[in-house]
Coordinates of C-alpha atoms in Angstrom, one line a residue:
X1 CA -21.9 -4.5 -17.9
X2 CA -21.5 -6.1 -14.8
X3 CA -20.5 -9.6 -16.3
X4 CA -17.4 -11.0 -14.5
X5 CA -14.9 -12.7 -16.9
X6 CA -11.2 -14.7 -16.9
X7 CA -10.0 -10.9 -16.6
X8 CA -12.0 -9.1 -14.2
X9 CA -11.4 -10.4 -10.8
X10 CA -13.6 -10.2 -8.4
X11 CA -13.7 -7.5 -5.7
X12 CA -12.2 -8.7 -2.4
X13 CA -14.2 -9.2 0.6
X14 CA -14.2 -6.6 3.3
X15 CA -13.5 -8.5 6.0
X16 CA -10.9 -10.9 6.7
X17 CA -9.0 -13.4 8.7
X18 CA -5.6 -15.3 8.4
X19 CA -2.2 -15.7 9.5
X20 CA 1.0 -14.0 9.2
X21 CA 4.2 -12.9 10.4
X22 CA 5.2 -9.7 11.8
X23 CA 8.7 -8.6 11.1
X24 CA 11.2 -6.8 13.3
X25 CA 14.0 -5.5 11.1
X26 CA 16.1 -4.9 14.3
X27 CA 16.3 -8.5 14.9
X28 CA 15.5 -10.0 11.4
X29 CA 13.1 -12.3 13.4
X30 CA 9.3 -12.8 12.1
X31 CA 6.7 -13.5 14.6
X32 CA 3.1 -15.6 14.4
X33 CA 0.5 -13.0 14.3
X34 CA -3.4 -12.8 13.5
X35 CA -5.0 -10.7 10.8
X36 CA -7.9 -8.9 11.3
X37 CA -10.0 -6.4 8.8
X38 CA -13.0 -5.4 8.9
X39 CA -13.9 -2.4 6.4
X40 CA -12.9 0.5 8.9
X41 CA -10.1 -1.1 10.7
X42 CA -7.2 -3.9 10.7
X43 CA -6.2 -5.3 13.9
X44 CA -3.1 -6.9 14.7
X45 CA -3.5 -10.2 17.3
X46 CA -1.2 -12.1 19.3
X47 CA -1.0 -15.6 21.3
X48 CA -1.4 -15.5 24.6
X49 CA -2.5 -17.7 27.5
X50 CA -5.4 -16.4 29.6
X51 CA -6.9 -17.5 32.8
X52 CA -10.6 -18.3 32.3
X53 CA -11.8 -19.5 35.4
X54 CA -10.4 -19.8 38.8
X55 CA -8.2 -17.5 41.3
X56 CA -4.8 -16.2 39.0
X57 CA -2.9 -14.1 41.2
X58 CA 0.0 -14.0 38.4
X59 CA -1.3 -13.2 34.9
X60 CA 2.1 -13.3 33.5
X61 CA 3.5 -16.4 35.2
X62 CA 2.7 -19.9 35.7
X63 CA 4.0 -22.1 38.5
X64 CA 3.0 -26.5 37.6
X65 CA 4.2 -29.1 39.3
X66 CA 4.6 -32.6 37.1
X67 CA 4.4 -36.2 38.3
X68 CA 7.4 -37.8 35.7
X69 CA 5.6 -40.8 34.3
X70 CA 7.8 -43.8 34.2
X71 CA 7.0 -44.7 30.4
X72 CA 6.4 -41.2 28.7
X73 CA 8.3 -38.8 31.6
X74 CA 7.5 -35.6 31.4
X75 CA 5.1 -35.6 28.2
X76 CA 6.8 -32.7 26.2
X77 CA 9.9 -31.6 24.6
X78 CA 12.0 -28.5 24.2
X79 CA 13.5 -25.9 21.7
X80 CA 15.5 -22.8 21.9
X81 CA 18.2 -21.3 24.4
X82 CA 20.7 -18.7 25.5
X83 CA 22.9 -19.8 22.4
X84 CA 20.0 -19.1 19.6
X85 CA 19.3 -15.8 21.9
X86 CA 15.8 -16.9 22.9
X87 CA 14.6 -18.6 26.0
X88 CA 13.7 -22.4 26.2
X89 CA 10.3 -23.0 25.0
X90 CA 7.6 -26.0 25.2
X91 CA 7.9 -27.0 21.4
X92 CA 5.2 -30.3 21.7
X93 CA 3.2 -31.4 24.4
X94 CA 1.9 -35.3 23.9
X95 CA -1.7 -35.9 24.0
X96 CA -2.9 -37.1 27.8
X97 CA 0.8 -37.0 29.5
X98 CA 1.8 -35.8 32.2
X99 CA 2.5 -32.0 31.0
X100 CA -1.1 -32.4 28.7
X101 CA -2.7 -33.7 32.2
X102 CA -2.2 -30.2 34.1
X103 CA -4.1 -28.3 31.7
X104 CA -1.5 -25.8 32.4
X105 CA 1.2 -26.0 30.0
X106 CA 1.3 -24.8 26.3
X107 CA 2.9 -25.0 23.1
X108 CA 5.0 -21.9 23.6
X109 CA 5.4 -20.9 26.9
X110 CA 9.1 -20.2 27.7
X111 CA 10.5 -21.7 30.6
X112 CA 11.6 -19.3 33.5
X113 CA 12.7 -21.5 36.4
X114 CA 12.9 -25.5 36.9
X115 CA 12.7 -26.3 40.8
X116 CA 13.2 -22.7 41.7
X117 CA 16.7 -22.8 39.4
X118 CA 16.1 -19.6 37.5
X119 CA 17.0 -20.9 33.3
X120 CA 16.3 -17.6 31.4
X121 CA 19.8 -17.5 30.5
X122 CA 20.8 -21.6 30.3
X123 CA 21.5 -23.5 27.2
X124 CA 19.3 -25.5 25.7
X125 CA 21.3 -28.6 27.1
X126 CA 21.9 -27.0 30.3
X127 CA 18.0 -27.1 30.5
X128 CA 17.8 -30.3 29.3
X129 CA 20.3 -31.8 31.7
X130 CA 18.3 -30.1 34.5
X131 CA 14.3 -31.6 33.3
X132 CA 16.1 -35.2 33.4
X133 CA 17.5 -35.1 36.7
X134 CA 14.9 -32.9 38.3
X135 CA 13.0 -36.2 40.1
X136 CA 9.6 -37.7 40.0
X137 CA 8.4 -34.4 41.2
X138 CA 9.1 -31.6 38.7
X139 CA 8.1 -28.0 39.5
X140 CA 8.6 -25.6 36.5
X141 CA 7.6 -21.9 36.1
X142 CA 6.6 -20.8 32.8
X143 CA 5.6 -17.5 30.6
X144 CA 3.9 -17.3 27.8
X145 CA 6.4 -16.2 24.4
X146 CA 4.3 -13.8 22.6
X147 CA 6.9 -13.3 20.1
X148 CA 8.3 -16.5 19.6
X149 CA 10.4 -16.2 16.3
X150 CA 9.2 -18.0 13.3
X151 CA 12.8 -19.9 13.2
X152 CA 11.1 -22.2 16.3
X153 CA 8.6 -23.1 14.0
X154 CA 6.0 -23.8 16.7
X155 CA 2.7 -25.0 16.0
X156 CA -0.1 -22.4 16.7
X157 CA -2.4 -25.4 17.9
X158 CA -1.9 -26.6 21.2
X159 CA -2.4 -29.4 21.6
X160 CA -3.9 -31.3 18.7
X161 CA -2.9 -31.5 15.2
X162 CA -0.4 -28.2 13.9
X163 CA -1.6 -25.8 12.3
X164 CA 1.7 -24.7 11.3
X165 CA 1.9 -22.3 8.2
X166 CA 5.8 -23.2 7.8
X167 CA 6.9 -25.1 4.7
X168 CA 7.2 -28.3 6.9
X169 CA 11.3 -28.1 6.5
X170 CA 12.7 -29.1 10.1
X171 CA 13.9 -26.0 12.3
X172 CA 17.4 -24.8 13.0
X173 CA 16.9 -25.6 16.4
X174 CA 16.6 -29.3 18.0
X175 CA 13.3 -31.0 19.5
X176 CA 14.8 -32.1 22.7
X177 CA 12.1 -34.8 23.6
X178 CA 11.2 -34.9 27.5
X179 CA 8.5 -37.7 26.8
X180 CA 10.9 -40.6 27.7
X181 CA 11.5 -41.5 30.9
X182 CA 14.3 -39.6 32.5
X183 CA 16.0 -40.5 35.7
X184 CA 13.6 -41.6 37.4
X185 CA 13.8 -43.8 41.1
X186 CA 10.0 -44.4 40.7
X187 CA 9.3 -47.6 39.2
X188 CA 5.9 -47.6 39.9
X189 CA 3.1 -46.0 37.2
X190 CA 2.7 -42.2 38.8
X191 CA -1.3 -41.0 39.1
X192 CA -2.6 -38.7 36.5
X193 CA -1.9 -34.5 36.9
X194 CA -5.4 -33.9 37.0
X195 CA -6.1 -29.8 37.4
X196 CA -7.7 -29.6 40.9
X197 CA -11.2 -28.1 40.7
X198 CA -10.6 -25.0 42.6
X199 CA -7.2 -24.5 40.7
X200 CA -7.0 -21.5 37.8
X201 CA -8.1 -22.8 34.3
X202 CA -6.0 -21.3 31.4
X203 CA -6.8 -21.4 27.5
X204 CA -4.4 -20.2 24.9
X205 CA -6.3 -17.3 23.0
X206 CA -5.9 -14.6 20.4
X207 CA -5.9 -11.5 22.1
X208 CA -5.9 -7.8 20.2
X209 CA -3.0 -6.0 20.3
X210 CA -2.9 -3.1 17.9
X211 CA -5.8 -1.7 15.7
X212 CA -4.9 0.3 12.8
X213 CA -7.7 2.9 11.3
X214 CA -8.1 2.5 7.7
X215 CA -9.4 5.7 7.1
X216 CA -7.2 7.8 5.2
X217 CA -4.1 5.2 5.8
X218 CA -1.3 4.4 3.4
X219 CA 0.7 1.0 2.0
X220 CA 4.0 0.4 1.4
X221 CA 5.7 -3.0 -0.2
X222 CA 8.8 -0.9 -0.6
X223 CA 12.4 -1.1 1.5
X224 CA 12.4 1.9 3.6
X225 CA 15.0 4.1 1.0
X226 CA 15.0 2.1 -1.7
X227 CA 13.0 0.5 -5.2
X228 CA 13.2 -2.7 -3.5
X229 CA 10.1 -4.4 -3.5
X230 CA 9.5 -6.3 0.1
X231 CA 9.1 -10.4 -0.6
X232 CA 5.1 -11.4 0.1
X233 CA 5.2 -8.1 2.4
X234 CA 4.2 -4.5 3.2
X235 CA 3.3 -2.1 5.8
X236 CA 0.2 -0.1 6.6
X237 CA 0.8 3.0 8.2
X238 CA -2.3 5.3 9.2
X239 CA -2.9 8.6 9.3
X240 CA -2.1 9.4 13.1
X241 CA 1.3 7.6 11.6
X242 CA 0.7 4.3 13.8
X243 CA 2.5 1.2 11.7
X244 CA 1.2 -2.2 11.3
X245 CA 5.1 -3.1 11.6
X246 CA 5.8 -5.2 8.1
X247 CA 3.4 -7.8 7.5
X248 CA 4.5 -11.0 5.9
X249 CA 3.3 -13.7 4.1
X250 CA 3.7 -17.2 3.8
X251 CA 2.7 -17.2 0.1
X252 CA 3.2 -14.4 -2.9
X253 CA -1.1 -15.1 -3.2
X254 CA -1.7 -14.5 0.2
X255 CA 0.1 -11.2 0.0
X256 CA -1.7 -10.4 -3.1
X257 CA -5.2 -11.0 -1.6
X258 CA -4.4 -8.7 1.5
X259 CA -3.2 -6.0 -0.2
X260 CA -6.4 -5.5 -2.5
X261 CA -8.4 -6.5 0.5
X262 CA -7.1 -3.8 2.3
X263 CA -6.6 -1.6 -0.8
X264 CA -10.4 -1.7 -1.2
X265 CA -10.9 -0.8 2.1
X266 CA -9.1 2.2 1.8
X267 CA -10.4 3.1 -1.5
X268 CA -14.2 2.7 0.3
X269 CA -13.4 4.8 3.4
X270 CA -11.5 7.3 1.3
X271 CA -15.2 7.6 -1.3
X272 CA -16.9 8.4 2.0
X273 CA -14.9 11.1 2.8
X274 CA -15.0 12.2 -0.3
X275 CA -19.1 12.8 0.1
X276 CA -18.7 13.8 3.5
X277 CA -16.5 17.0 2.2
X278 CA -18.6 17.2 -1.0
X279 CA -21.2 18.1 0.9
X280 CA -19.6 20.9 1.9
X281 CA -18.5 22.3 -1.6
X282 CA -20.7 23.7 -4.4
X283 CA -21.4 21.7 -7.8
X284 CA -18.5 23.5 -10.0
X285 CA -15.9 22.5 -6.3
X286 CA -16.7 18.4 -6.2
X287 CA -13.7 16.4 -5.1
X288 CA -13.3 13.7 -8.0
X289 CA -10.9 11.7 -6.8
X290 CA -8.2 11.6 -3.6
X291 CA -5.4 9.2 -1.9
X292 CA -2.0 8.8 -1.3
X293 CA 0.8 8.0 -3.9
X294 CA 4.6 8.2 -3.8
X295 CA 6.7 11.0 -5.5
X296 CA 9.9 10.5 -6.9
X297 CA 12.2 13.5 -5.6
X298 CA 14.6 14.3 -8.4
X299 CA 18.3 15.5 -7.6
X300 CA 18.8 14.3 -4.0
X301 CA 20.9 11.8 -2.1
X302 CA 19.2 8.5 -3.0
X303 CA 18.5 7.2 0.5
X304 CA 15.1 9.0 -0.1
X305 CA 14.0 7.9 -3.9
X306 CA 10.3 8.5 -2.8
X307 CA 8.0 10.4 0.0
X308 CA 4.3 10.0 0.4
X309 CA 2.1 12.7 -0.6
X310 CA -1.5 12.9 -1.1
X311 CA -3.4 14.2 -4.2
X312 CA -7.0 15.6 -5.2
X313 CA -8.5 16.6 -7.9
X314 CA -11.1 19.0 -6.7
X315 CA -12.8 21.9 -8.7
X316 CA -11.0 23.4 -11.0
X317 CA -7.6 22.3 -9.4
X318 CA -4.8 19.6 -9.0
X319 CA -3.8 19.3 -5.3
X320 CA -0.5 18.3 -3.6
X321 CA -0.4 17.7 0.1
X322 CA 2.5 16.1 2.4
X323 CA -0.9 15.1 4.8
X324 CA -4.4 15.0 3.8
X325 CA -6.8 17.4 4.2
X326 CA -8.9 17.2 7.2
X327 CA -10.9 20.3 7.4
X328 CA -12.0 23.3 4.8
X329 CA -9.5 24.9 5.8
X330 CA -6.2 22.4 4.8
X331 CA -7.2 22.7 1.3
X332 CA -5.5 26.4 1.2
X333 CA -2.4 24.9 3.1
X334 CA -1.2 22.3 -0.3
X335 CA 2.2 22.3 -0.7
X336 CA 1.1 22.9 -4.8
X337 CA -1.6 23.6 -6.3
X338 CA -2.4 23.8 -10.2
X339 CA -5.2 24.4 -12.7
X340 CA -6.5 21.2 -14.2
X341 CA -6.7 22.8 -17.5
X342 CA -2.9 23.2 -17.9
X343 CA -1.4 19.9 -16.4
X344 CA -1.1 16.9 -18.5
X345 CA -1.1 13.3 -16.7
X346 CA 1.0 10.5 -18.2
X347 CA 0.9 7.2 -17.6
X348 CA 4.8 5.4 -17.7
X349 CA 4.9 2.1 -16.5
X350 CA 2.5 -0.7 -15.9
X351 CA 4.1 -4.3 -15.3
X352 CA 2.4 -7.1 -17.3
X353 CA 2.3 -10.3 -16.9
X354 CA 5.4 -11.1 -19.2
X355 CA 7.2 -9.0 -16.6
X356 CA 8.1 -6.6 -19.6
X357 CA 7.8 -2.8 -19.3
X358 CA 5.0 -1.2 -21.0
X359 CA 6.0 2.6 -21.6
X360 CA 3.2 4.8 -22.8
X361 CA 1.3 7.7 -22.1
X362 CA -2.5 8.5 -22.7
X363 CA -2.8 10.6 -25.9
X364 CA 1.1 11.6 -27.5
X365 CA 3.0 8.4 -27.6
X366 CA 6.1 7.2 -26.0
X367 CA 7.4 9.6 -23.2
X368 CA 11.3 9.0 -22.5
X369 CA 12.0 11.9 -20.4
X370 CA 12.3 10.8 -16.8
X371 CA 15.2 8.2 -16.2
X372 CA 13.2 5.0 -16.4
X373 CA 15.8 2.8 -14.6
X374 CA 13.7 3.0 -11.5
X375 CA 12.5 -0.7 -10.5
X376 CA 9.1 0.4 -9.6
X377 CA 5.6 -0.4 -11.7
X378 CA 2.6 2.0 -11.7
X379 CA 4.2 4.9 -12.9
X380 CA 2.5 8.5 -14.1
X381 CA 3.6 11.6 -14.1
X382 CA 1.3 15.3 -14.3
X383 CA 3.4 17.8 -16.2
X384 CA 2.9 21.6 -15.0
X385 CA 3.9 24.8 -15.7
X386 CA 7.1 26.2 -17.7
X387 CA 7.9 22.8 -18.6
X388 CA 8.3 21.3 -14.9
X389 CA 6.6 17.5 -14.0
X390 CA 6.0 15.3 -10.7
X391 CA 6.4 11.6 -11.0
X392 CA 4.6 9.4 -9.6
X393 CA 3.9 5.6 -8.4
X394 CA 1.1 3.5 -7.0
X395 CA 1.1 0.1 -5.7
X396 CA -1.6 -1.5 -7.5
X397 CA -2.7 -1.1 -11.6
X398 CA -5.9 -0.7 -10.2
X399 CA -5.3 2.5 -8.5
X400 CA -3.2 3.6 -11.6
X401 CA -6.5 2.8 -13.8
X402 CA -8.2 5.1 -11.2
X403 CA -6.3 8.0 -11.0
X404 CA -6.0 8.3 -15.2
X405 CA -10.0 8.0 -15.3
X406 CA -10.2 10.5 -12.8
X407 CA -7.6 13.1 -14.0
X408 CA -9.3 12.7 -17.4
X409 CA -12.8 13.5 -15.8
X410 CA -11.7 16.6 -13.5
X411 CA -10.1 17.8 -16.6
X412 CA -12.9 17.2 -19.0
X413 CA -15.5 18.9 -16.1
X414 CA -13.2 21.5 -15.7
X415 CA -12.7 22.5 -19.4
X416 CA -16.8 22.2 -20.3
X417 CA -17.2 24.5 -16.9
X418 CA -14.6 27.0 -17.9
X419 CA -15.5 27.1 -21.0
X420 CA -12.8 29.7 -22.6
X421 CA -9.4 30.1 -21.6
X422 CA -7.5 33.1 -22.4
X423 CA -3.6 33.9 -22.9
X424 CA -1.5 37.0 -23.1
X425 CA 1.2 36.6 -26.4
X426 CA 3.4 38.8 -28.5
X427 CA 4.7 38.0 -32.6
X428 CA 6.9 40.4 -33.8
X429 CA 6.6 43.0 -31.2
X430 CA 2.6 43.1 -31.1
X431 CA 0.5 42.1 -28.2
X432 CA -2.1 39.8 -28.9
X433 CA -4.1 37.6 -27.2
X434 CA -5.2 33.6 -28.0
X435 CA -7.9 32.5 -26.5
X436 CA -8.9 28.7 -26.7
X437 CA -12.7 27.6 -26.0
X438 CA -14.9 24.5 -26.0
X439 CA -16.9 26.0 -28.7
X440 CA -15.0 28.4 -31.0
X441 CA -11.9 26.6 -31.0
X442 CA -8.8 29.0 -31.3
X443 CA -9.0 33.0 -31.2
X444 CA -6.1 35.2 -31.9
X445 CA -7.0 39.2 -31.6
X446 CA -5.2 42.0 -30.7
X447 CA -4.8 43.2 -27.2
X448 CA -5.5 46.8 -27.5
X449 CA -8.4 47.3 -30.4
X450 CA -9.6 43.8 -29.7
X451 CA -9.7 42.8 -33.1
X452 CA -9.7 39.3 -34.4
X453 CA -6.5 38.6 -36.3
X454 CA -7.2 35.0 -37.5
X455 CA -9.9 31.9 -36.2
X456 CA -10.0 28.1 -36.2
X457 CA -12.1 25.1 -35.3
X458 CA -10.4 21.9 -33.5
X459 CA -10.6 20.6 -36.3
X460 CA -8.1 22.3 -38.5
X461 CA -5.5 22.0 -36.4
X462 CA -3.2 19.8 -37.9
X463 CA -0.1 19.9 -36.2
X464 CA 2.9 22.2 -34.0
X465 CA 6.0 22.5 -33.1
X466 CA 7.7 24.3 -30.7
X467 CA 11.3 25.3 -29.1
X468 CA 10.9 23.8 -25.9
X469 CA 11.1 27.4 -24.9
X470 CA 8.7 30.2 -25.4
X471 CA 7.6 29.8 -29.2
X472 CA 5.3 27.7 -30.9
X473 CA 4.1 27.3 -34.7
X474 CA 0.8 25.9 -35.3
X475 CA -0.4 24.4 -38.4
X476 CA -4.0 25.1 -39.6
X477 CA -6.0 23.9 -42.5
X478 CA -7.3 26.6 -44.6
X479 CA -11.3 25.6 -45.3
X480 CA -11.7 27.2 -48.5
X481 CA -8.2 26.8 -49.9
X482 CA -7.5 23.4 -48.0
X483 CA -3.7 25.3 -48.0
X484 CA -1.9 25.1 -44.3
X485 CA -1.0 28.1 -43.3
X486 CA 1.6 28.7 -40.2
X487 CA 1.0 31.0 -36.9
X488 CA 3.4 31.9 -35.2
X489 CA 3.4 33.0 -31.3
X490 CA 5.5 33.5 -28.2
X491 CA 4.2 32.7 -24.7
X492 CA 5.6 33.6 -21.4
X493 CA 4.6 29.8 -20.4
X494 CA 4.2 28.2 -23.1
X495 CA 4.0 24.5 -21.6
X496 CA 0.9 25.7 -19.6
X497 CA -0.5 26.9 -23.2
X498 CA 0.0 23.8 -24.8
X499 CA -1.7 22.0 -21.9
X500 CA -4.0 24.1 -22.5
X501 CA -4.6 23.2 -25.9
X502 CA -4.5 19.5 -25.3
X503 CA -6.9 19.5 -22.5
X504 CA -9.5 21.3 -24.5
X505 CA -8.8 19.6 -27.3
X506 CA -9.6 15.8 -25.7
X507 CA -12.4 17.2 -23.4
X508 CA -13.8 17.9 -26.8
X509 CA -13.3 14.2 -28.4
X510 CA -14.6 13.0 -25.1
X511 CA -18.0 15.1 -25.8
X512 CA -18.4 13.8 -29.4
X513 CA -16.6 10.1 -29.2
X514 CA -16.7 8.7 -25.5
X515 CA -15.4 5.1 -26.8
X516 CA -12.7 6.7 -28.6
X517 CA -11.3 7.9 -24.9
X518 CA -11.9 5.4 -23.3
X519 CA -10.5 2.9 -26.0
X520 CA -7.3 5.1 -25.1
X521 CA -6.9 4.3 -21.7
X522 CA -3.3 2.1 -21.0
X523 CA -4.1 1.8 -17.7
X524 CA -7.4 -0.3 -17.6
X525 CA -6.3 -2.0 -20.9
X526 CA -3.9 -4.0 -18.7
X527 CA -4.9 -3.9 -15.2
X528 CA -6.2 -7.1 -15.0
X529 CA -3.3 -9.2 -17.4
X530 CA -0.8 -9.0 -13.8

């Protein structure tokens, strides 16, 4: 216990910091962001130039005059334009040049007006004609590009060696270099830019932007609509329903480590909420286990495959909410609501390493029921009532191995705490009553006089079959004779009876051969083998 091997990973750190992309699906541009989580929240950062010292009467804007140098000119060069739909933007700015020398100028900032000749709307070579002919004396207005598009592939250093994530191919867009000497009438060297002392001092800077609570928030890789699995991307959307916007990353690792990072996160916040509302509850009403999963709606127009819901197990019942629950109150207000005793969880699809499908379920073998056609992993469903089920995914195997420990816990504590469970029947016209307990096994009297028609351990059952309907026959070993002999009874639900039957039945392996159960479990067999 507690050894780490080549199969159990370690847990991910709760805080973290990094680099990505932020997506806007609108314009199928991705822009440089900053990462940050810490274990409550994750906060979205983005470039921007500050003033750190000095009188800055314009936060926004920047107004620098440069001295073209007759060797290296105006020490920078250019990317971008009307005709790629995004302004002109400093792409490189050359170590102790002229644009370096103002202390003014950064990798980034979009240019707004060259000697008071407004360019937001010029082409890139319209722009570039203007910067050459501009003079000795160059006077350009500039604005910081939050949301430069990845496509530029600027640096996020400036100036100084790139620190740029990008796969190193060249950009779409040209480097138009302004670092050779224009035309220029000056012949003569032209004296250093140096920032007068009294002028505004500005330092490019990661600046907050969006914080996103944690607590009780969601994760999505998917295509909004769809089974489509987002490349090296997701979404975190919390509870207040403020998105992070998609979240990309530069590598499929990357994108790995952030989701468990922030998956843990989640999973911690959500245990302490757990306690904080346990609190609340008596020993025999414990939450075991809470968090957000997506449903599969069956029957409906396939632009909505899946909706979020939220599930417990608390007490003596299987929850299903559309938000969580906040107060005592919300727990009456679940959209469904179901005895642990007569639901059966069933684990479908786990995606190994091999990228085959694994199909299973815990205790009965191969379930092909549901349409398995579906593209996404993680997959369990919890059968109810008069043979109806709700299907299920996560987004990690890890969650999947959580939610089958826990459904097999609630239902084990629920069974040893009930104890007994009781059903009305008829055969052949008479009314009769089967009751299943931990200790007895099965009872079968009549419901009038009481009596006791016929009783078995666990143990002697040795098999059933049913008619998918209302009737089953189960087979019991006779003790003395070792002969099977056949009951036969009618239920008004009988899938609720036969979860029943399996529930008590397991909760009682559990209580004489833990190991068995837990040798059983798909889930945490193969967790660790994606």
């Amino acid at each position: 216990p507690g050894r780490e091997g080549p199969g159990c990973p370690k847990k991910p750190v709760s805080t973290k910091t990094g680099i990505a992309l932020l997506y806007d699906e609108v314009s199928e541009n991705a822009y440089d962001i900053r990462l940050k989580l810490t274990k409550e929240v994750l906060t979205i950062q983005n470039q921007d130039v500050v003033c750190v010292s000095g009188s800055d009467h314009s936060t926004n804007h920047r107004t620098v005059t440069l001295h073209r140098q007759p060797v290296h000119g105006l020490g920078l060069s250019i990317k971008g334009g009307a005709e790629h739909k995004v302004p002109v933007v400093i792409s490189k700015i050359f170590k102790d040049q002229a644009a370096d020398q103002t202390g003014m100028l950064f990798i980034g900032d979009a240019i707004i007006q060259v000697n008071g000749i407004n360019v937001e709307s010029a082409t890139h070579e319209e722009v570039v004609h203007l910067l050459r002919n501009a003079g000795d004396e160059v006077t350009i207005t500039v604005q910081y590009l939050r949301e430069a598009p990845s496509f530029l592939k600027l640096p996020l250093g400036s100036p100084g060696p790139s620190s740029d994530h990008s796969s190193g191919a060249s950009s779409p867009l040209f480097d138009s270099g302004l670092h050779l000497n224009g035309n220029s009438t000056n012949t003569a060297p032209s004296s250093p830019s140096s920032p007068i002392a009294n002028e505004p001092k500005y330092e490019k800077r990661w600046l907050d932007t969006l914080s996103v609570s944690l607590s009780m928030a969601r994760i999505s890789r998917y295509r909004a609509g769809t089974d489509k699995l987002r490349s090296n991307a997701f979404e975190v959307l919390a509870l207040d329903g403020v998105s992070t916007g998609i979240l990309q990353f530069y590598t499929a690792q990357e994108s790995a480590d952030w989701l468990r990072a922030m998956s843990t996160n989640i999973s911690d916040l959500t245990l302490q909420n757990m306690k904080m509302a346990n609190k609340c509850c008596s020993p025999s009403d414990q939450v075991i286990h809470m968090g957000w999963v997506n449903e599969r709606l069956e029957g409906i127009d396939s632009s909505q495959l899946y909706k979020f819901k939220f599930l417990a197990l608390k007490g003596s019942s299987f929850y299903i909410f559309s938000t969580p629950p906040v107060s005592t109150l919300d727990w009456v207000r679940a959209e469904k609501i179901y005895n642990l005793c007569e639901v059966l969880f069933k684990i479908h699809k786990l995606w190994l390493a091999d990228d085959c499908w694994l199909q299973a379920n815990l205790y009965l073998g191969i379930h092909q029921d549901f349409d398995l056609e579906d593209q996404r992993p993680y997959c369990f469903s919890v059968m109810v009532g008069h043979g109806k089920s709700h299907y299920f995914n996560v987004e990690l195997a890890s969650e999947l191995a959580v939610w089958e420990k826990s459904f097999q816990r609630a239902i084990f504590l629920e069974v040893q705490r009930t104890g007994s469970k009781t059903y009305m029947c008829t055969w052949q016209g008479d009314s009769l009553c089967f009751t299943v307990d931990f200790a007895l096994g099965f009872t079968c009297f009549d419901s009038k006089t009481k009596n006791v028609l016929w009783r078995f351990r666990f143990s002697q059952l040795k098999g059933s079959s049913d008619d998918g309907k209302t009737r089953v026959k189960l087979l019991f070993q006779n003790l003395d004779t070792k002969q099977i002999e056949t009951k036969e009874l009618e239920f008004q639900d009988l899938t609720a009876v036969l979860h029943c039957i399996h529930s008590f039945i397991a909760a009682k392996v559990a209580s004489v051969d833990p190991v068995f159960i837990d040798s059983q479990s798909i889930a945490r067999k193969y967790m660790y083998t994606n």
